[in-house]
Amino acid sequence: MTPLYFRQDFGHLPKLHVYVDETGDRGFSDKSRAKSPFFAMTALLVPAEEEWTVKYTAGGLRALVHSGPPEARLKPLHWVEHFKAKRPERRLHAAKVLAQMPDAKVIHVITHKDSLGHDSVMRRSKEHFYNYTARLLLERVARAAQGWPGGKRLAIVRLGAVKHMDHSTSESHLDHVRNGGCETYSVPWALIKWPPTWETTQRDGIQLADIHAGLLNAALSGDPADRDCASNLLLCRHQLRRSRDGRVLGHGVKVIGDETFVTGRAWWPDWARP
């Protein structure tokens, strides 16, 4: 039997566009952990026939945040730059228009840095940290492509490029995983067009993935007892990938480390509710 990752016929499947960006940082110094106790990668999944909603949404948000001549509206969106906490109306508008993308799905992989053991491979380097997180995210992307409503799809994955990082090492690591270098429990890797690519923020979908990640950051940066800090994130809760019986943990949300860092928050029951 031909191994799953060599199946050529999967190239004829309907396409699924996947855009990935990150939030937080991957450092473990006292300063880094105090500033950013978590790191997360977020994937926005959109069926190819609905790609127009990506362009429509990104274009509309650029028109919202940019003023001046028309060419100014081509400047990419950045959560940190354009959706600061002092602009709550922009955050709310962004969440509302993202939530209106009818067939989009979202996956988050979140690492709570303080609950990782001191011997964790993720502490060895920022590259190890990134590569392991990306692997867990792409595993879930592959499974989402396998179980997509209406039938299997081939996922075209584009990740936001990280400054000062050689993504050829990421590709090599993911190649190793995909080709059986470690157990991934029958992940359908053939449903991801290989290799994934790392691109600039000029790509509309990566800009939108950045905003989804920013909504998550705002929620996780709030007090665990505060539900309001996640009000915008909750507007997009219906887009979280879920299991067939409606579970989100392990599917649309994967937590590395202590799960209660996420599940112990006041807004978690509403976020996880089918």
Short mmCIF file of C-alpha atoms in Angstrom, two decimals:
data_model
loop_
_atom_site.label_atom_id
_atom_site.label_comp_id
_atom_site.label_asym_id
_atom_site.label_seq_id
_atom_site.Cartn_x
_atom_site.Cartn_y
_atom_site.Cartn_z
CA MET A 1 0.00 0.00 0.00
CA THR A 2 1.34 3.45 -0.91
CA PRO A 3 2.24 5.45 2.23
CA LEU A 4 -0.18 8.29 2.90
CA TYR A 5 2.43 10.98 2.40
CA PHE A 6 3.18 9.76 -1.14
CA ARG A 7 -0.41 9.80 -2.40
CA GLN A 8 -0.34 11.85 -5.60
CA ASP A 9 -4.12 11.89 -6.11
CA PHE A 10 -4.57 14.23 -3.17
CA GLY A 11 -3.38 17.06 -5.41
CA HIS A 12 -6.76 16.94 -7.16
CA LEU A 13 -8.73 17.61 -3.97
CA PRO A 14 -10.46 20.94 -3.37
CA LYS A 15 -8.05 23.41 -1.78
CA LEU A 16 -8.03 24.80 1.73
CA HIS A 17 -6.03 28.00 2.27
CA VAL A 18 -4.31 28.15 5.65
CA TYR A 19 -2.65 31.27 7.07
CA VAL A 20 -0.54 31.19 10.21
CA ASP A 21 0.89 33.83 12.50
CA GLU A 22 2.14 34.02 16.08
CA THR A 23 1.82 36.08 19.22
CA GLY A 24 3.93 36.40 22.35
CA ASP A 25 7.62 35.56 22.37
CA ARG A 26 9.67 32.40 22.71
CA GLY A 27 12.16 33.55 25.32
CA PHE A 28 12.61 32.03 28.78
CA SER A 29 14.54 34.77 30.54
CA ASP A 30 12.88 36.34 33.57
CA LYS A 31 12.21 39.45 31.49
CA SER A 32 10.68 37.47 28.62
CA ARG A 33 8.44 35.39 30.88
CA ALA A 34 7.27 38.48 32.76
CA LYS A 35 6.50 40.33 29.54
CA SER A 36 5.03 37.35 27.71
CA PRO A 37 4.12 34.32 29.86
CA PHE A 38 2.82 32.52 26.78
CA PHE A 39 3.55 31.97 23.12
CA ALA A 40 0.89 31.00 20.61
CA MET A 41 0.52 30.16 16.94
CA THR A 42 -2.80 30.71 15.22
CA ALA A 43 -4.07 29.25 11.94
CA LEU A 44 -6.91 30.69 9.88
CA LEU A 45 -8.41 28.09 7.52
CA VAL A 46 -10.50 29.22 4.55
CA PRO A 47 -11.82 27.05 1.68
CA ALA A 48 -10.45 28.21 -1.66
CA GLU A 49 -13.86 29.20 -3.03
CA GLU A 50 -14.24 31.59 -0.09
CA GLU A 51 -10.83 33.24 -0.55
CA TRP A 52 -12.62 36.38 -1.68
CA THR A 53 -13.74 36.87 1.95
CA VAL A 54 -10.07 37.09 2.98
CA LYS A 55 -9.40 39.87 0.49
CA TYR A 56 -12.67 41.63 1.29
CA THR A 57 -12.09 41.52 5.07
CA ALA A 58 -8.43 42.54 4.96
CA GLY A 59 -9.14 45.36 2.49
CA GLY A 60 -11.96 46.70 4.63
CA LEU A 61 -9.85 46.68 7.78
CA ARG A 62 -6.99 48.46 6.00
CA ALA A 63 -9.45 51.14 4.90
CA LEU A 64 -10.55 51.47 8.51
CA VAL A 65 -7.10 51.95 10.03
CA HIS A 66 -5.30 53.86 7.26
CA SER A 67 -5.89 57.44 6.26
CA GLY A 68 -4.30 59.54 3.55
CA PRO A 69 -3.96 58.73 -0.15
CA PRO A 70 -5.38 55.48 -1.56
CA GLU A 71 -1.93 53.88 -1.79
CA ALA A 72 -1.63 54.16 2.00
CA ARG A 73 -4.32 51.49 2.25
CA LEU A 74 -1.89 48.91 0.88
CA LYS A 75 0.18 48.99 4.06
CA PRO A 76 -0.19 45.61 5.83
CA LEU A 77 -2.24 45.32 8.98
CA HIS A 78 -0.40 44.64 12.24
CA TRP A 79 -2.18 43.94 15.51
CA VAL A 80 0.47 45.65 17.66
CA GLU A 81 0.61 48.75 15.47
CA HIS A 82 -2.99 49.25 14.38
CA PHE A 83 -5.14 47.63 17.09
CA LYS A 84 -3.60 48.96 20.30
CA ALA A 85 -5.53 48.75 23.57
CA LYS A 86 -6.25 52.47 23.36
CA ARG A 87 -8.27 51.78 20.18
CA PRO A 88 -10.97 49.45 21.55
CA GLU A 89 -13.36 50.40 18.74
CA ARG A 90 -10.91 49.03 16.19
CA ARG A 91 -10.54 45.76 18.10
CA LEU A 92 -14.29 45.34 18.27
CA HIS A 93 -14.74 46.12 14.57
CA ALA A 94 -11.98 43.66 13.63
CA ALA A 95 -13.56 40.89 15.68
CA LYS A 96 -16.98 41.55 14.16
CA VAL A 97 -15.80 41.39 10.56
CA LEU A 98 -13.62 38.32 11.17
CA ALA A 99 -16.61 36.60 12.76
CA GLN A 100 -18.61 37.22 9.58
CA MET A 101 -16.33 35.06 7.41
CA PRO A 102 -18.88 32.24 7.00
CA ASP A 103 -16.81 29.12 6.41
CA ALA A 104 -13.54 30.01 8.15
CA LYS A 105 -12.10 27.93 10.96
CA VAL A 106 -9.44 28.84 13.51
CA ILE A 107 -6.88 26.75 15.42
CA HIS A 108 -4.69 27.98 18.28
CA VAL A 109 -1.68 26.24 19.85
CA ILE A 110 -0.78 27.95 23.13
CA THR A 111 2.30 27.37 25.29
CA HIS A 112 2.37 28.38 28.94
CA LYS A 113 6.08 28.91 29.43
CA ASP A 114 6.28 28.73 33.23
CA SER A 115 4.77 25.23 33.37
CA LEU A 116 7.28 23.68 30.96
CA GLY A 117 9.84 21.49 32.68
CA HIS A 118 13.42 22.75 32.79
CA ASP A 119 14.48 19.78 30.66
CA SER A 120 11.87 20.52 27.98
CA VAL A 121 13.23 20.49 24.43
CA MET A 122 11.36 23.77 23.89
CA ARG A 123 13.73 25.54 26.27
CA ARG A 124 16.83 24.63 24.24
CA SER A 125 16.39 27.40 21.70
CA LYS A 126 13.80 29.66 20.15
CA GLU A 127 14.06 27.55 16.99
CA HIS A 128 13.18 24.34 18.87
CA PHE A 129 10.29 26.18 20.52
CA TYR A 130 8.94 27.48 17.20
CA ASN A 131 9.38 24.20 15.33
CA TYR A 132 7.61 22.10 17.95
CA THR A 133 4.70 24.54 18.14
CA ALA A 134 4.44 24.63 14.35
CA ARG A 135 4.42 20.84 14.24
CA LEU A 136 1.48 20.59 16.66
CA LEU A 137 -0.39 23.27 14.73
CA LEU A 138 0.13 21.58 11.36
CA GLU A 139 -0.98 18.24 12.79
CA ARG A 140 -4.31 19.86 13.60
CA VAL A 141 -4.45 21.58 10.22
CA ALA A 142 -4.01 18.19 8.52
CA ARG A 143 -6.79 16.66 10.59
CA ALA A 144 -9.04 19.63 9.85
CA ALA A 145 -8.41 19.11 6.12
CA GLN A 146 -9.27 15.44 6.54
CA GLY A 147 -12.56 16.15 8.29
CA TRP A 148 -13.58 19.30 6.42
CA PRO A 149 -17.35 19.60 5.86
CA GLY A 150 -18.15 18.20 2.43
CA GLY A 151 -15.04 16.04 2.21
CA LYS A 152 -11.25 16.03 2.35
CA ARG A 153 -9.25 19.02 1.14
CA LEU A 154 -5.63 19.77 0.34
CA ALA A 155 -4.31 22.44 2.69
CA ILE A 156 -2.05 25.14 1.23
CA VAL A 157 -0.18 26.46 4.27
CA ARG A 158 1.46 29.88 4.42
CA LEU A 159 3.14 31.00 7.63
CA GLY A 160 4.23 34.49 8.59
CA ALA A 161 8.00 34.77 8.34
CA VAL A 162 9.79 35.38 11.65
CA LYS A 163 12.55 37.98 11.69
CA HIS A 164 16.10 36.71 12.17
CA MET A 165 15.04 33.06 11.85
CA ASP A 166 16.19 30.61 9.21
CA HIS A 167 13.00 28.81 8.26
CA SER A 168 14.92 26.19 6.32
CA THR A 169 15.53 24.58 9.73
CA SER A 170 11.78 24.61 10.33
CA GLU A 171 11.17 22.92 7.00
CA SER A 172 13.85 20.30 7.76
CA HIS A 173 12.29 19.56 11.15
CA LEU A 174 8.80 19.25 9.69
CA ASP A 175 10.16 17.03 6.89
CA HIS A 176 11.66 14.76 9.56
CA VAL A 177 8.33 14.56 11.38
CA ARG A 178 6.28 14.08 8.22
CA ASN A 179 8.50 11.26 7.00
CA GLY A 180 8.12 9.21 10.18
CA GLY A 181 11.00 10.55 12.27
CA CYS A 182 8.68 10.58 15.28
CA GLU A 183 5.23 9.24 16.07
CA THR A 184 2.40 11.54 15.04
CA TYR A 185 -0.43 9.03 15.43
CA SER A 186 -1.58 8.69 11.82
CA VAL A 187 -1.70 12.40 11.06
CA PRO A 188 -2.72 12.69 7.37
CA TRP A 189 0.34 14.70 6.29
CA ALA A 190 -0.50 14.10 2.62
CA LEU A 191 -3.37 16.55 3.03
CA ILE A 192 -0.89 19.41 3.38
CA LYS A 193 0.72 20.58 0.14
CA TRP A 194 4.45 20.19 0.79
CA PRO A 195 6.42 22.10 1.75
CA PRO A 196 4.58 24.89 3.56
CA THR A 197 5.90 28.37 2.81
CA TRP A 198 6.94 31.31 4.96
CA GLU A 199 5.82 34.66 3.61
CA THR A 200 5.74 38.35 4.48
CA THR A 201 2.78 40.19 5.92
CA GLN A 202 1.88 41.44 2.45
CA ARG A 203 -0.32 38.34 2.26
CA ASP A 204 -3.91 39.27 3.25
CA GLY A 205 -4.56 35.99 5.05
CA ILE A 206 -1.46 36.31 7.21
CA GLN A 207 -2.64 39.77 8.25
CA LEU A 208 -5.96 38.29 9.34
CA ALA A 209 -4.25 35.43 11.19
CA ASP A 210 -2.23 38.09 13.02
CA ILE A 211 -5.46 39.77 14.16
CA HIS A 212 -6.95 36.47 15.34
CA ALA A 213 -3.74 35.89 17.30
CA GLY A 214 -3.99 39.41 18.69
CA LEU A 215 -7.53 38.78 19.95
CA LEU A 216 -6.21 35.70 21.74
CA ASN A 217 -3.31 37.69 23.19
CA ALA A 218 -5.64 40.34 24.58
CA ALA A 219 -7.73 37.66 26.30
CA LEU A 220 -4.76 35.76 27.76
CA SER A 221 -3.11 38.97 28.93
CA GLY A 222 -6.12 39.85 31.08
CA ASP A 223 -6.84 38.80 34.64
CA PRO A 224 -8.02 35.16 34.71
CA ALA A 225 -11.15 36.28 36.57
CA ASP A 226 -12.00 38.93 33.96
CA ARG A 227 -14.43 37.81 31.30
CA ASP A 228 -14.56 41.15 29.53
CA CYS A 229 -10.96 40.93 28.30
CA ALA A 230 -12.09 38.10 26.01
CA SER A 231 -15.26 39.76 24.73
CA ASN A 232 -13.81 40.25 21.24
CA LEU A 233 -12.29 36.77 21.13
CA LEU A 234 -15.67 35.30 22.03
CA LEU A 235 -17.26 36.90 18.97
CA CYS A 236 -15.22 34.44 16.86
CA ARG A 237 -15.78 31.37 19.07
CA HIS A 238 -18.02 29.72 16.46
CA GLN A 239 -15.01 29.48 14.13
CA LEU A 240 -12.93 27.28 16.45
CA ARG A 241 -12.26 23.85 15.05
CA ARG A 242 -14.09 21.19 17.07
CA SER A 243 -14.32 17.44 17.30
CA ARG A 244 -17.41 15.71 15.97
CA ASP A 245 -18.94 15.81 19.43
CA GLY A 246 -18.19 19.52 19.87
CA ARG A 247 -15.00 19.44 21.95
CA VAL A 248 -12.53 22.24 21.33
CA LEU A 249 -9.63 21.29 23.63
CA GLY A 250 -7.06 19.33 21.67
CA HIS A 251 -8.73 20.29 18.40
CA GLY A 252 -9.22 24.03 17.91
CA VAL A 253 -7.22 24.81 21.06
CA LYS A 254 -4.08 22.91 22.05
CA VAL A 255 -2.31 23.90 25.27
CA ILE A 256 1.32 22.97 25.83
CA GLY A 257 2.04 22.96 29.56
CA ASP A 258 -0.56 23.56 32.25
CA GLU A 259 -3.96 23.56 30.54
CA THR A 260 -5.53 25.53 33.40
CA PHE A 261 -3.57 28.56 32.21
CA VAL A 262 -6.32 28.70 29.58
CA THR A 263 -9.14 26.51 30.91
CA GLY A 264 -9.10 28.17 34.34
CA ARG A 265 -10.13 31.56 32.97
CA ALA A 266 -13.58 33.01 33.51
CA TRP A 267 -14.27 33.14 29.79
CA TRP A 268 -13.16 29.58 28.98
CA PRO A 269 -16.59 27.92 29.41
CA ASP A 270 -18.11 30.35 26.93
CA TRP A 271 -15.23 29.92 24.47
CA ALA A 272 -15.36 26.13 24.65
CA ARG A 273 -19.15 25.79 24.61
CA PRO A 274 -20.46 24.15 21.38
#
